[in-house]
């Protein structure tokens, strides 16, 4: 929806005004726009919420925070993240390895850690545990 949009106004990053959104991507809870202005490409890292508004030619986008970063900074943000809950399937090998290395970790706590699975929210955690019939207090080593 926002691809090709012109950033009209960005509360947290006024320098983004006048940029064109060239690419939109995400991983876990991280969302970023690749924007171009005056022939220069930048990355705008977004946290969704309601504190700031980015006005675009296709409508407003409510965000908690906007930061203009470099590609290297984006890679640093992503480096500690676990598999993306929406795009990379969790394999049994990944879960077995995690259980061996973290036998005392409670599954309910781990599901919220972005280093275990990136993008998991409290609501999704509750759905996963309910569907599996598991208590959030079960430890990996007991599974």
Short mmCIF file of N, CA, C and O in Angstrom, two decimals:
data_model
loop_
_atom_site.label_atom_id
_atom_site.label_comp_id
_atom_site.label_asym_id
_atom_site.label_seq_id
_atom_site.Cartn_x
_atom_site.Cartn_y
_atom_site.Cartn_z
N UNK A 1 0.81 -1.19 0.00
CA UNK A 1 0.00 0.00 0.00
C UNK A 1 0.86 1.27 0.00
O UNK A 1 0.55 2.22 -0.66
N UNK A 2 1.96 1.26 0.76
CA UNK A 2 2.78 2.46 0.89
C UNK A 2 3.91 2.52 -0.14
O UNK A 2 4.56 3.54 -0.28
N UNK A 3 4.13 1.43 -0.87
CA UNK A 3 5.19 1.39 -1.86
C UNK A 3 4.93 2.45 -2.93
O UNK A 3 3.85 2.54 -3.48
N UNK A 4 5.91 3.29 -3.19
CA UNK A 4 5.77 4.37 -4.17
C UNK A 4 5.16 5.63 -3.59
O UNK A 4 5.07 6.64 -4.28
N UNK A 5 4.76 5.59 -2.31
CA UNK A 5 4.18 6.78 -1.67
C UNK A 5 5.25 7.83 -1.41
O UNK A 5 6.41 7.51 -1.19
N UNK A 6 4.82 9.06 -1.40
CA UNK A 6 5.68 10.18 -1.03
C UNK A 6 5.43 10.46 0.45
O UNK A 6 4.30 10.51 0.90
N UNK A 7 6.51 10.58 1.23
CA UNK A 7 6.38 10.96 2.64
C UNK A 7 6.12 12.47 2.67
O UNK A 7 6.94 13.26 2.24
N UNK A 8 4.94 12.84 3.14
CA UNK A 8 4.55 14.25 3.20
C UNK A 8 5.07 14.87 4.49
O UNK A 8 5.61 15.97 4.50
N UNK A 9 4.93 14.13 5.60
CA UNK A 9 5.35 14.63 6.91
C UNK A 9 5.67 13.44 7.80
O UNK A 9 4.97 12.44 7.78
N UNK A 10 6.74 13.54 8.59
CA UNK A 10 7.10 12.50 9.56
C UNK A 10 7.43 13.19 10.87
O UNK A 10 8.45 13.86 10.98
N UNK A 11 6.53 13.04 11.86
CA UNK A 11 6.71 13.73 13.14
C UNK A 11 8.09 13.51 13.75
O UNK A 11 8.74 14.46 14.17
N UNK A 12 8.55 12.26 13.82
CA UNK A 12 9.81 11.96 14.49
C UNK A 12 11.04 12.21 13.65
O UNK A 12 12.13 12.31 14.18
N UNK A 13 10.90 12.28 12.33
CA UNK A 13 12.04 12.45 11.43
C UNK A 13 11.68 13.40 10.31
O UNK A 13 11.36 12.99 9.19
N UNK A 14 11.70 14.71 10.58
CA UNK A 14 11.31 15.67 9.55
C UNK A 14 12.13 15.56 8.26
O UNK A 14 11.65 15.90 7.19
N UNK A 15 13.34 15.03 8.35
CA UNK A 15 14.19 14.89 7.16
C UNK A 15 13.62 13.90 6.15
O UNK A 15 13.99 13.92 4.97
N UNK A 16 12.69 13.04 6.58
CA UNK A 16 12.08 12.07 5.66
C UNK A 16 11.07 12.71 4.72
O UNK A 16 10.74 12.14 3.69
N UNK A 17 10.56 13.88 5.08
CA UNK A 17 9.57 14.56 4.23
C UNK A 17 10.14 14.77 2.84
O UNK A 17 11.29 15.17 2.67
N UNK A 18 9.35 14.45 1.84
CA UNK A 18 9.79 14.57 0.45
C UNK A 18 10.43 13.30 -0.09
O UNK A 18 10.76 13.23 -1.27
N UNK A 19 10.61 12.28 0.75
CA UNK A 19 11.18 11.00 0.31
C UNK A 19 10.11 10.15 -0.35
O UNK A 19 8.93 10.26 -0.04
N UNK A 20 10.54 9.27 -1.24
CA UNK A 20 9.66 8.30 -1.86
C UNK A 20 9.97 6.93 -1.26
O UNK A 20 11.13 6.55 -1.16
N UNK A 21 8.93 6.20 -0.87
CA UNK A 21 9.11 4.87 -0.29
C UNK A 21 9.34 3.88 -1.43
O UNK A 21 8.47 3.65 -2.26
N UNK A 22 10.56 3.31 -1.49
CA UNK A 22 10.95 2.41 -2.57
C UNK A 22 10.74 0.94 -2.21
O UNK A 22 10.53 0.11 -3.08
N UNK A 23 10.87 0.62 -0.93
CA UNK A 23 10.74 -0.77 -0.50
C UNK A 23 10.22 -0.79 0.93
O UNK A 23 10.55 0.07 1.73
N UNK A 24 9.41 -1.78 1.23
CA UNK A 24 8.90 -2.00 2.58
C UNK A 24 9.24 -3.44 2.94
O UNK A 24 8.99 -4.35 2.15
N UNK A 25 9.84 -3.64 4.11
CA UNK A 25 10.20 -4.99 4.50
C UNK A 25 10.04 -5.15 6.00
O UNK A 25 9.92 -4.17 6.73
N UNK A 26 10.02 -6.39 6.46
CA UNK A 26 9.88 -6.64 7.90
C UNK A 26 10.57 -7.94 8.27
O UNK A 26 10.82 -8.80 7.42
N UNK A 27 10.85 -8.05 9.55
CA UNK A 27 11.38 -9.28 10.13
C UNK A 27 10.98 -9.25 11.59
O UNK A 27 11.39 -8.35 12.31
N UNK A 28 10.17 -10.20 12.02
CA UNK A 28 9.67 -10.16 13.39
C UNK A 28 8.87 -8.90 13.59
O UNK A 28 7.97 -8.59 12.83
N UNK A 29 9.20 -8.13 14.62
CA UNK A 29 8.49 -6.89 14.91
C UNK A 29 9.15 -5.68 14.25
O UNK A 29 8.66 -4.57 14.39
N UNK A 30 10.27 -5.88 13.56
CA UNK A 30 10.94 -4.78 12.87
C UNK A 30 10.30 -4.54 11.52
O UNK A 30 10.07 -5.47 10.76
N UNK A 31 10.02 -3.28 11.23
CA UNK A 31 9.49 -2.90 9.92
C UNK A 31 10.35 -1.74 9.44
O UNK A 31 10.68 -0.83 10.21
N UNK A 32 10.74 -1.75 8.18
CA UNK A 32 11.53 -0.64 7.67
C UNK A 32 11.12 -0.29 6.26
O UNK A 32 10.63 -1.11 5.52
N UNK A 33 11.31 1.00 5.96
CA UNK A 33 11.11 1.52 4.61
C UNK A 33 12.47 1.88 4.05
O UNK A 33 13.29 2.45 4.75
N UNK A 34 12.68 1.54 2.81
CA UNK A 34 13.83 2.08 2.11
C UNK A 34 13.28 3.28 1.36
O UNK A 34 12.30 3.17 0.63
N UNK A 35 13.84 4.44 1.61
CA UNK A 35 13.33 5.67 1.01
C UNK A 35 14.40 6.34 0.17
O UNK A 35 15.59 6.18 0.43
N UNK A 36 13.96 7.09 -0.84
CA UNK A 36 14.89 7.81 -1.70
C UNK A 36 14.51 9.28 -1.72
O UNK A 36 13.33 9.62 -1.85
N UNK A 37 15.51 10.13 -1.57
CA UNK A 37 15.31 11.57 -1.64
C UNK A 37 16.56 12.18 -2.25
O UNK A 37 17.67 11.91 -1.80
N UNK A 38 16.36 12.98 -3.28
CA UNK A 38 17.47 13.65 -3.97
C UNK A 38 18.54 12.66 -4.41
O UNK A 38 19.74 12.92 -4.31
N UNK A 39 18.12 11.47 -4.87
CA UNK A 39 19.06 10.46 -5.36
C UNK A 39 19.77 9.67 -4.28
O UNK A 39 20.54 8.78 -4.58
N UNK A 40 19.53 9.98 -3.02
CA UNK A 40 20.16 9.28 -1.90
C UNK A 40 19.16 8.29 -1.29
O UNK A 40 17.99 8.62 -1.10
N UNK A 41 19.62 7.09 -0.97
CA UNK A 41 18.77 6.08 -0.35
C UNK A 41 19.05 6.02 1.14
O UNK A 41 20.20 6.05 1.56
N UNK A 42 17.99 5.94 1.94
CA UNK A 42 18.10 5.81 3.39
C UNK A 42 17.16 4.70 3.84
O UNK A 42 16.27 4.29 3.11
N UNK A 43 17.35 4.26 5.08
CA UNK A 43 16.46 3.27 5.68
C UNK A 43 15.78 3.91 6.88
O UNK A 43 16.44 4.49 7.74
N UNK A 44 14.46 3.82 6.92
CA UNK A 44 13.69 4.32 8.05
C UNK A 44 13.17 3.11 8.82
O UNK A 44 12.35 2.35 8.31
N UNK A 45 13.68 2.90 10.04
CA UNK A 45 13.26 1.80 10.88
C UNK A 45 12.05 2.25 11.68
O UNK A 45 12.06 3.30 12.30
N UNK A 46 10.98 1.46 11.65
CA UNK A 46 9.73 1.85 12.29
C UNK A 46 9.36 0.88 13.41
O UNK A 46 9.62 -0.31 13.31
N UNK A 47 8.75 1.40 14.44
CA UNK A 47 8.12 0.60 15.48
C UNK A 47 6.66 1.01 15.46
O UNK A 47 6.36 2.19 15.65
N UNK A 48 5.77 0.07 15.20
CA UNK A 48 4.36 0.43 15.07
C UNK A 48 3.75 0.78 16.42
O UNK A 48 4.10 0.21 17.44
N UNK A 49 2.84 1.73 16.42
CA UNK A 49 2.17 2.19 17.64
C UNK A 49 1.38 3.43 17.34
O UNK A 49 0.92 3.62 16.22
N UNK A 50 1.23 4.32 18.31
CA UNK A 50 0.41 5.51 18.10
C UNK A 50 1.05 6.81 18.56
O UNK A 50 0.34 7.78 18.78
N UNK A 51 2.35 6.87 18.73
CA UNK A 51 2.98 8.09 19.24
C UNK A 51 3.27 9.11 18.15
O UNK A 51 3.18 10.30 18.38
N UNK A 52 3.67 8.65 16.98
CA UNK A 52 4.02 9.53 15.87
C UNK A 52 3.18 9.14 14.65
O UNK A 52 2.67 8.04 14.57
N UNK A 53 3.06 10.07 13.73
CA UNK A 53 2.34 9.78 12.49
C UNK A 53 3.23 10.14 11.32
O UNK A 53 3.86 11.19 11.30
N UNK A 54 3.30 9.23 10.35
CA UNK A 54 3.97 9.51 9.09
C UNK A 54 2.86 9.71 8.07
O UNK A 54 2.06 8.80 7.82
N UNK A 55 2.76 10.92 7.55
CA UNK A 55 1.76 11.21 6.53
C UNK A 55 2.36 10.90 5.17
O UNK A 55 3.44 11.38 4.84
N UNK A 56 1.67 10.05 4.40
CA UNK A 56 2.15 9.72 3.06
C UNK A 56 1.08 10.11 2.05
O UNK A 56 -0.06 10.41 2.42
N UNK A 57 1.45 10.06 0.79
CA UNK A 57 0.48 10.38 -0.26
C UNK A 57 -0.63 9.33 -0.35
O UNK A 57 -1.64 9.57 -0.97
N UNK A 58 -0.44 8.17 0.31
CA UNK A 58 -1.48 7.13 0.34
C UNK A 58 -2.17 7.05 1.70
O UNK A 58 -2.91 6.10 1.95
N UNK A 59 -1.93 8.00 2.59
CA UNK A 59 -2.59 8.01 3.89
C UNK A 59 -1.61 7.96 5.04
O UNK A 59 -0.40 7.81 4.84
N UNK A 60 -2.13 8.07 6.27
CA UNK A 60 -1.27 8.12 7.44
C UNK A 60 -0.85 6.73 7.93
O UNK A 60 -1.53 5.74 7.69
N UNK A 61 0.29 6.68 8.60
CA UNK A 61 0.79 5.46 9.22
C UNK A 61 1.18 5.83 10.65
O UNK A 61 2.01 6.71 10.86
N UNK A 62 0.53 5.21 11.64
CA UNK A 62 0.82 5.48 13.05
C UNK A 62 2.00 4.62 13.49
O UNK A 62 2.02 3.41 13.26
N UNK A 63 2.99 5.23 14.10
CA UNK A 63 4.18 4.52 14.57
C UNK A 63 4.53 4.98 15.98
O UNK A 63 4.12 6.04 16.41
N UNK A 64 5.25 4.15 16.71
CA UNK A 64 5.74 4.54 18.03
C UNK A 64 7.02 5.34 17.88
O UNK A 64 7.24 6.32 18.56
N UNK A 65 7.86 4.91 16.96
CA UNK A 65 9.14 5.57 16.78
C UNK A 65 9.64 5.37 15.36
O UNK A 65 9.45 4.32 14.77
N UNK A 66 10.30 6.37 14.85
CA UNK A 66 10.93 6.29 13.54
C UNK A 66 12.39 6.70 13.70
O UNK A 66 12.69 7.66 14.38
N UNK A 67 13.27 5.94 13.10
CA UNK A 67 14.70 6.27 13.14
C UNK A 67 15.30 6.03 11.78
O UNK A 67 15.04 5.00 11.16
N UNK A 68 16.08 6.96 11.29
CA UNK A 68 16.79 6.76 10.04
C UNK A 68 18.12 6.11 10.39
O UNK A 68 18.86 6.60 11.24
N UNK A 69 18.39 4.95 9.77
CA UNK A 69 19.58 4.17 10.10
C UNK A 69 20.30 3.74 8.83
O UNK A 69 19.78 3.86 7.73
N UNK A 70 21.49 3.18 9.01
CA UNK A 70 22.26 2.63 7.89
C UNK A 70 21.93 1.15 7.74
O UNK A 70 21.34 0.53 8.62
N UNK A 71 22.36 0.58 6.63
CA UNK A 71 22.17 -0.85 6.41
C UNK A 71 22.89 -1.66 7.49
O UNK A 71 22.36 -2.65 7.99
N UNK A 72 24.10 -1.24 7.87
CA UNK A 72 24.84 -1.94 8.92
C UNK A 72 24.09 -1.92 10.25
O UNK A 72 24.07 -2.91 10.97
N UNK A 73 23.46 -0.78 10.57
CA UNK A 73 22.68 -0.70 11.81
C UNK A 73 21.48 -1.64 11.75
O UNK A 73 21.14 -2.29 12.75
N UNK A 74 20.85 -1.74 10.59
CA UNK A 74 19.71 -2.65 10.43
C UNK A 74 20.16 -4.09 10.67
O UNK A 74 19.49 -4.85 11.37
N UNK A 75 21.30 -4.45 10.12
CA UNK A 75 21.83 -5.80 10.32
C UNK A 75 22.14 -6.06 11.79
O UNK A 75 21.93 -7.17 12.29
N UNK A 76 22.61 -5.04 12.51
CA UNK A 76 22.87 -5.18 13.96
C UNK A 76 21.57 -5.40 14.73
O UNK A 76 21.54 -6.17 15.69
N UNK A 77 20.51 -4.72 14.33
CA UNK A 77 19.20 -4.93 14.96
C UNK A 77 18.73 -6.37 14.74
O UNK A 77 18.14 -6.99 15.61
N UNK A 78 18.96 -6.89 13.55
CA UNK A 78 18.44 -8.20 13.18
C UNK A 78 19.29 -9.36 13.68
O UNK A 78 18.77 -10.45 13.88
N UNK A 79 20.58 -9.13 13.90
CA UNK A 79 21.51 -10.22 14.24
C UNK A 79 21.06 -11.08 15.42
O UNK A 79 21.12 -12.31 15.33
N UNK A 80 20.58 -10.50 16.53
CA UNK A 80 20.23 -11.36 17.67
C UNK A 80 18.84 -12.01 17.57
O UNK A 80 18.47 -12.79 18.44
N UNK A 81 18.08 -11.69 16.54
CA UNK A 81 16.71 -12.20 16.46
C UNK A 81 16.66 -13.67 16.08
O UNK A 81 17.49 -14.16 15.32
N UNK A 82 15.67 -14.35 16.62
CA UNK A 82 15.43 -15.75 16.25
C UNK A 82 14.71 -15.81 14.93
O UNK A 82 14.52 -14.79 14.25
N UNK A 83 14.24 -17.00 14.53
CA UNK A 83 13.50 -17.13 13.27
C UNK A 83 12.25 -16.25 13.28
O UNK A 83 11.62 -16.08 14.31
N UNK A 84 11.91 -15.69 12.13
CA UNK A 84 10.72 -14.85 12.01
C UNK A 84 9.48 -15.74 12.08
O UNK A 84 9.33 -16.68 11.31
N UNK A 85 8.59 -15.42 13.00
CA UNK A 85 7.42 -16.25 13.24
C UNK A 85 6.51 -16.35 12.01
O UNK A 85 5.82 -17.33 11.82
N UNK A 86 6.55 -15.35 11.13
CA UNK A 86 5.66 -15.36 9.97
C UNK A 86 6.26 -15.92 8.70
O UNK A 86 5.55 -16.25 7.77
N UNK A 87 7.59 -16.01 8.63
CA UNK A 87 8.14 -16.43 7.34
C UNK A 87 9.08 -17.62 7.38
O UNK A 87 9.24 -18.30 6.39
N UNK A 88 9.72 -17.88 8.49
CA UNK A 88 10.65 -19.00 8.55
C UNK A 88 10.05 -20.08 9.44
O UNK A 88 9.84 -19.85 10.63
N UNK A 89 9.75 -21.25 8.90
CA UNK A 89 9.14 -22.28 9.73
C UNK A 89 10.11 -22.77 10.81
O UNK A 89 11.30 -22.93 10.56
N UNK A 90 9.58 -22.95 12.02
CA UNK A 90 10.39 -23.51 13.09
C UNK A 90 10.53 -25.00 12.82
O UNK A 90 9.55 -25.70 12.61
N UNK A 91 11.75 -25.47 12.83
CA UNK A 91 11.97 -26.89 12.58
C UNK A 91 12.09 -27.62 13.91
O UNK A 91 12.41 -27.02 14.94
N UNK A 92 11.86 -28.90 13.88
CA UNK A 92 12.03 -29.71 15.08
C UNK A 92 13.48 -29.68 15.53
O UNK A 92 13.77 -29.67 16.72
N UNK A 93 14.41 -29.62 14.59
CA UNK A 93 15.83 -29.56 14.95
C UNK A 93 16.13 -28.27 15.74
O UNK A 93 16.86 -28.31 16.72
N UNK A 94 15.55 -27.15 15.32
CA UNK A 94 15.74 -25.88 16.04
C UNK A 94 15.19 -26.00 17.46
O UNK A 94 15.85 -25.62 18.43
N UNK A 95 13.98 -26.54 17.59
CA UNK A 95 13.35 -26.67 18.91
C UNK A 95 14.10 -27.66 19.79
O UNK A 95 14.30 -27.41 20.99
N UNK A 96 14.57 -28.79 19.23
CA UNK A 96 15.35 -29.76 20.00
C UNK A 96 16.65 -29.13 20.50
O UNK A 96 17.02 -29.30 21.65
N UNK A 97 17.32 -28.42 19.63
CA UNK A 97 18.58 -27.77 19.99
C UNK A 97 18.34 -26.73 21.09
O UNK A 97 19.11 -26.63 22.04
N UNK A 98 17.27 -25.98 20.96
CA UNK A 98 16.95 -24.96 21.97
C UNK A 98 16.65 -25.63 23.30
O UNK A 98 17.09 -25.18 24.35
N UNK A 99 15.90 -26.73 23.27
CA UNK A 99 15.56 -27.45 24.50
C UNK A 99 16.82 -27.98 25.18
O UNK A 99 16.96 -27.90 26.41
N UNK A 100 17.78 -28.49 24.40
CA UNK A 100 19.03 -29.01 24.98
C UNK A 100 19.85 -27.90 25.62
O UNK A 100 20.48 -28.10 26.66
N UNK A 101 19.85 -26.72 25.00
CA UNK A 101 20.67 -25.61 25.50
C UNK A 101 19.98 -24.77 26.57
O UNK A 101 20.64 -24.02 27.28
N UNK A 102 18.66 -24.89 26.70
CA UNK A 102 17.89 -24.09 27.67
C UNK A 102 16.85 -24.95 28.39
O UNK A 102 15.66 -24.65 28.35
N UNK A 103 17.26 -26.04 29.05
CA UNK A 103 16.29 -26.96 29.63
C UNK A 103 15.43 -26.36 30.74
O UNK A 103 14.31 -26.81 30.97
N UNK A 104 15.92 -25.34 31.44
CA UNK A 104 15.17 -24.76 32.55
C UNK A 104 14.33 -23.56 32.16
O UNK A 104 13.64 -22.99 32.99
N UNK A 105 14.38 -23.18 30.90
CA UNK A 105 13.61 -22.01 30.44
C UNK A 105 12.13 -22.37 30.33
O UNK A 105 11.77 -23.44 29.82
N UNK A 106 11.27 -21.48 30.83
CA UNK A 106 9.83 -21.70 30.73
C UNK A 106 9.37 -21.33 29.32
O UNK A 106 9.73 -20.28 28.80
N UNK A 107 8.56 -22.18 28.74
CA UNK A 107 8.14 -21.96 27.35
C UNK A 107 7.36 -20.65 27.19
O UNK A 107 7.52 -19.94 26.21
N UNK A 108 6.52 -20.29 28.16
CA UNK A 108 5.75 -19.06 28.07
C UNK A 108 6.62 -17.83 28.03
O UNK A 108 6.35 -16.87 27.30
N UNK A 109 7.70 -17.83 28.80
CA UNK A 109 8.64 -16.71 28.82
C UNK A 109 9.43 -16.66 27.52
O UNK A 109 9.61 -15.60 26.92
N UNK A 110 9.90 -17.82 27.08
CA UNK A 110 10.73 -17.87 25.88
C UNK A 110 9.98 -17.43 24.63
O UNK A 110 10.55 -16.83 23.74
N UNK A 111 8.69 -17.74 24.56
CA UNK A 111 7.92 -17.35 23.37
C UNK A 111 7.85 -15.84 23.18
O UNK A 111 7.61 -15.37 22.07
N UNK A 112 8.05 -15.08 24.24
CA UNK A 112 8.04 -13.61 24.11
C UNK A 112 9.42 -13.03 23.83
O UNK A 112 9.54 -11.86 23.49
N UNK A 113 10.46 -13.84 23.97
CA UNK A 113 11.82 -13.36 23.70
C UNK A 113 12.06 -13.36 22.20
O UNK A 113 11.97 -14.40 21.55
N UNK A 114 12.40 -12.21 21.67
CA UNK A 114 12.59 -12.08 20.23
C UNK A 114 13.82 -12.84 19.75
O UNK A 114 13.96 -13.13 18.57
N UNK A 115 14.72 -13.19 20.67
CA UNK A 115 15.89 -13.99 20.30
C UNK A 115 15.51 -15.45 20.07
O UNK A 115 16.23 -16.18 19.41
N UNK A 116 14.36 -15.88 20.61
CA UNK A 116 13.88 -17.25 20.40
C UNK A 116 13.06 -17.32 19.11
O UNK A 116 13.36 -18.10 18.22
N UNK A 117 12.03 -16.50 19.03
CA UNK A 117 11.19 -16.40 17.82
C UNK A 117 10.84 -14.93 17.63
O UNK A 117 10.19 -14.34 18.48
N UNK A 118 11.29 -14.34 16.56
CA UNK A 118 11.05 -12.92 16.31
C UNK A 118 9.61 -12.69 15.84
O UNK A 118 9.11 -13.39 14.97
N UNK A 119 8.94 -11.73 16.48
CA UNK A 119 7.60 -11.34 16.06
C UNK A 119 6.47 -11.89 16.90
O UNK A 119 5.31 -11.62 16.64
N UNK A 120 6.79 -12.69 17.92
CA UNK A 120 5.74 -13.26 18.76
C UNK A 120 5.20 -12.20 19.71
O UNK A 120 5.96 -11.53 20.38
N UNK A 121 3.90 -12.07 19.77
CA UNK A 121 3.25 -11.14 20.70
C UNK A 121 2.63 -11.94 21.83
O UNK A 121 2.54 -13.16 21.77
N UNK A 122 2.17 -11.24 22.86
CA UNK A 122 1.54 -11.91 23.99
C UNK A 122 0.29 -12.68 23.54
O UNK A 122 0.03 -13.80 23.97
N UNK A 123 -0.48 -12.07 22.65
CA UNK A 123 -1.70 -12.72 22.14
C UNK A 123 -1.36 -14.00 21.38
O UNK A 123 -1.99 -15.04 21.57
N UNK A 124 -0.35 -13.93 20.53
CA UNK A 124 0.06 -15.11 19.76
C UNK A 124 0.60 -16.20 20.69
O UNK A 124 0.32 -17.38 20.52
N UNK A 125 1.36 -15.79 21.70
CA UNK A 125 1.89 -16.74 22.69
C UNK A 125 0.73 -17.50 23.35
O UNK A 125 0.77 -18.72 23.48
N UNK A 126 -0.30 -16.76 23.77
CA UNK A 126 -1.45 -17.39 24.42
C UNK A 126 -2.14 -18.38 23.48
O UNK A 126 -2.53 -19.48 23.90
N UNK A 127 -2.29 -18.00 22.22
CA UNK A 127 -2.92 -18.90 21.24
C UNK A 127 -2.10 -20.16 21.02
O UNK A 127 -2.64 -21.27 20.94
N UNK A 128 -0.78 -20.01 20.91
CA UNK A 128 0.10 -21.16 20.70
C UNK A 128 0.01 -22.13 21.88
O UNK A 128 -0.17 -23.33 21.70
N UNK A 129 0.12 -21.58 23.09
CA UNK A 129 0.09 -22.43 24.28
C UNK A 129 -1.27 -23.11 24.45
O UNK A 129 -1.35 -24.30 24.78
N UNK A 130 -2.34 -22.37 24.20
CA UNK A 130 -3.68 -22.94 24.32
C UNK A 130 -3.89 -24.06 23.30
O UNK A 130 -4.38 -25.14 23.63
N UNK A 131 -3.50 -23.80 22.05
CA UNK A 131 -3.65 -24.80 20.99
C UNK A 131 -2.85 -26.06 21.28
O UNK A 131 -3.29 -27.18 20.97
N UNK A 132 -1.68 -25.89 21.90
CA UNK A 132 -0.82 -27.04 22.21
C UNK A 132 -1.20 -27.69 23.54
O UNK A 132 -0.65 -28.75 23.89
N UNK A 133 -2.10 -27.04 24.29
CA UNK A 133 -2.50 -27.57 25.60
C UNK A 133 -1.38 -27.50 26.62
O UNK A 133 -1.27 -28.36 27.50
N UNK A 134 -0.53 -26.48 26.51
CA UNK A 134 0.61 -26.34 27.41
C UNK A 134 0.43 -25.18 28.38
O UNK A 134 -0.11 -24.14 28.03
N UNK A 135 0.93 -25.38 29.58
CA UNK A 135 1.01 -24.29 30.56
C UNK A 135 2.21 -23.42 30.20
O UNK A 135 3.24 -23.95 29.77
N UNK A 136 2.12 -22.11 30.39
CA UNK A 136 3.27 -21.25 30.10
C UNK A 136 4.45 -21.52 31.04
O UNK A 136 5.57 -21.10 30.77
N UNK A 137 4.20 -22.24 32.13
CA UNK A 137 5.25 -22.48 33.12
C UNK A 137 6.02 -23.78 32.88
O UNK A 137 6.98 -24.08 33.58
N UNK A 138 5.62 -24.55 31.85
CA UNK A 138 6.33 -25.78 31.51
C UNK A 138 7.74 -25.41 31.06
O UNK A 138 7.93 -24.48 30.28
N UNK A 139 8.70 -26.16 31.54
CA UNK A 139 10.10 -25.93 31.16
C UNK A 139 10.44 -26.79 29.93
O UNK A 139 9.92 -27.89 29.75
N UNK A 140 11.32 -26.24 29.10
CA UNK A 140 11.71 -26.96 27.87
C UNK A 140 12.22 -28.36 28.17
O UNK A 140 11.95 -29.31 27.45
N UNK A 141 12.98 -28.49 29.24
CA UNK A 141 13.55 -29.79 29.59
C UNK A 141 12.51 -30.83 29.94
O UNK A 141 12.76 -32.04 29.87
N UNK A 142 11.29 -30.40 30.31
CA UNK A 142 10.22 -31.34 30.67
C UNK A 142 9.38 -31.74 29.47
O UNK A 142 8.46 -32.54 29.60
N UNK A 143 9.70 -31.21 28.32
CA UNK A 143 8.89 -31.52 27.13
C UNK A 143 9.47 -32.70 26.36
O UNK A 143 10.61 -32.95 26.33
#
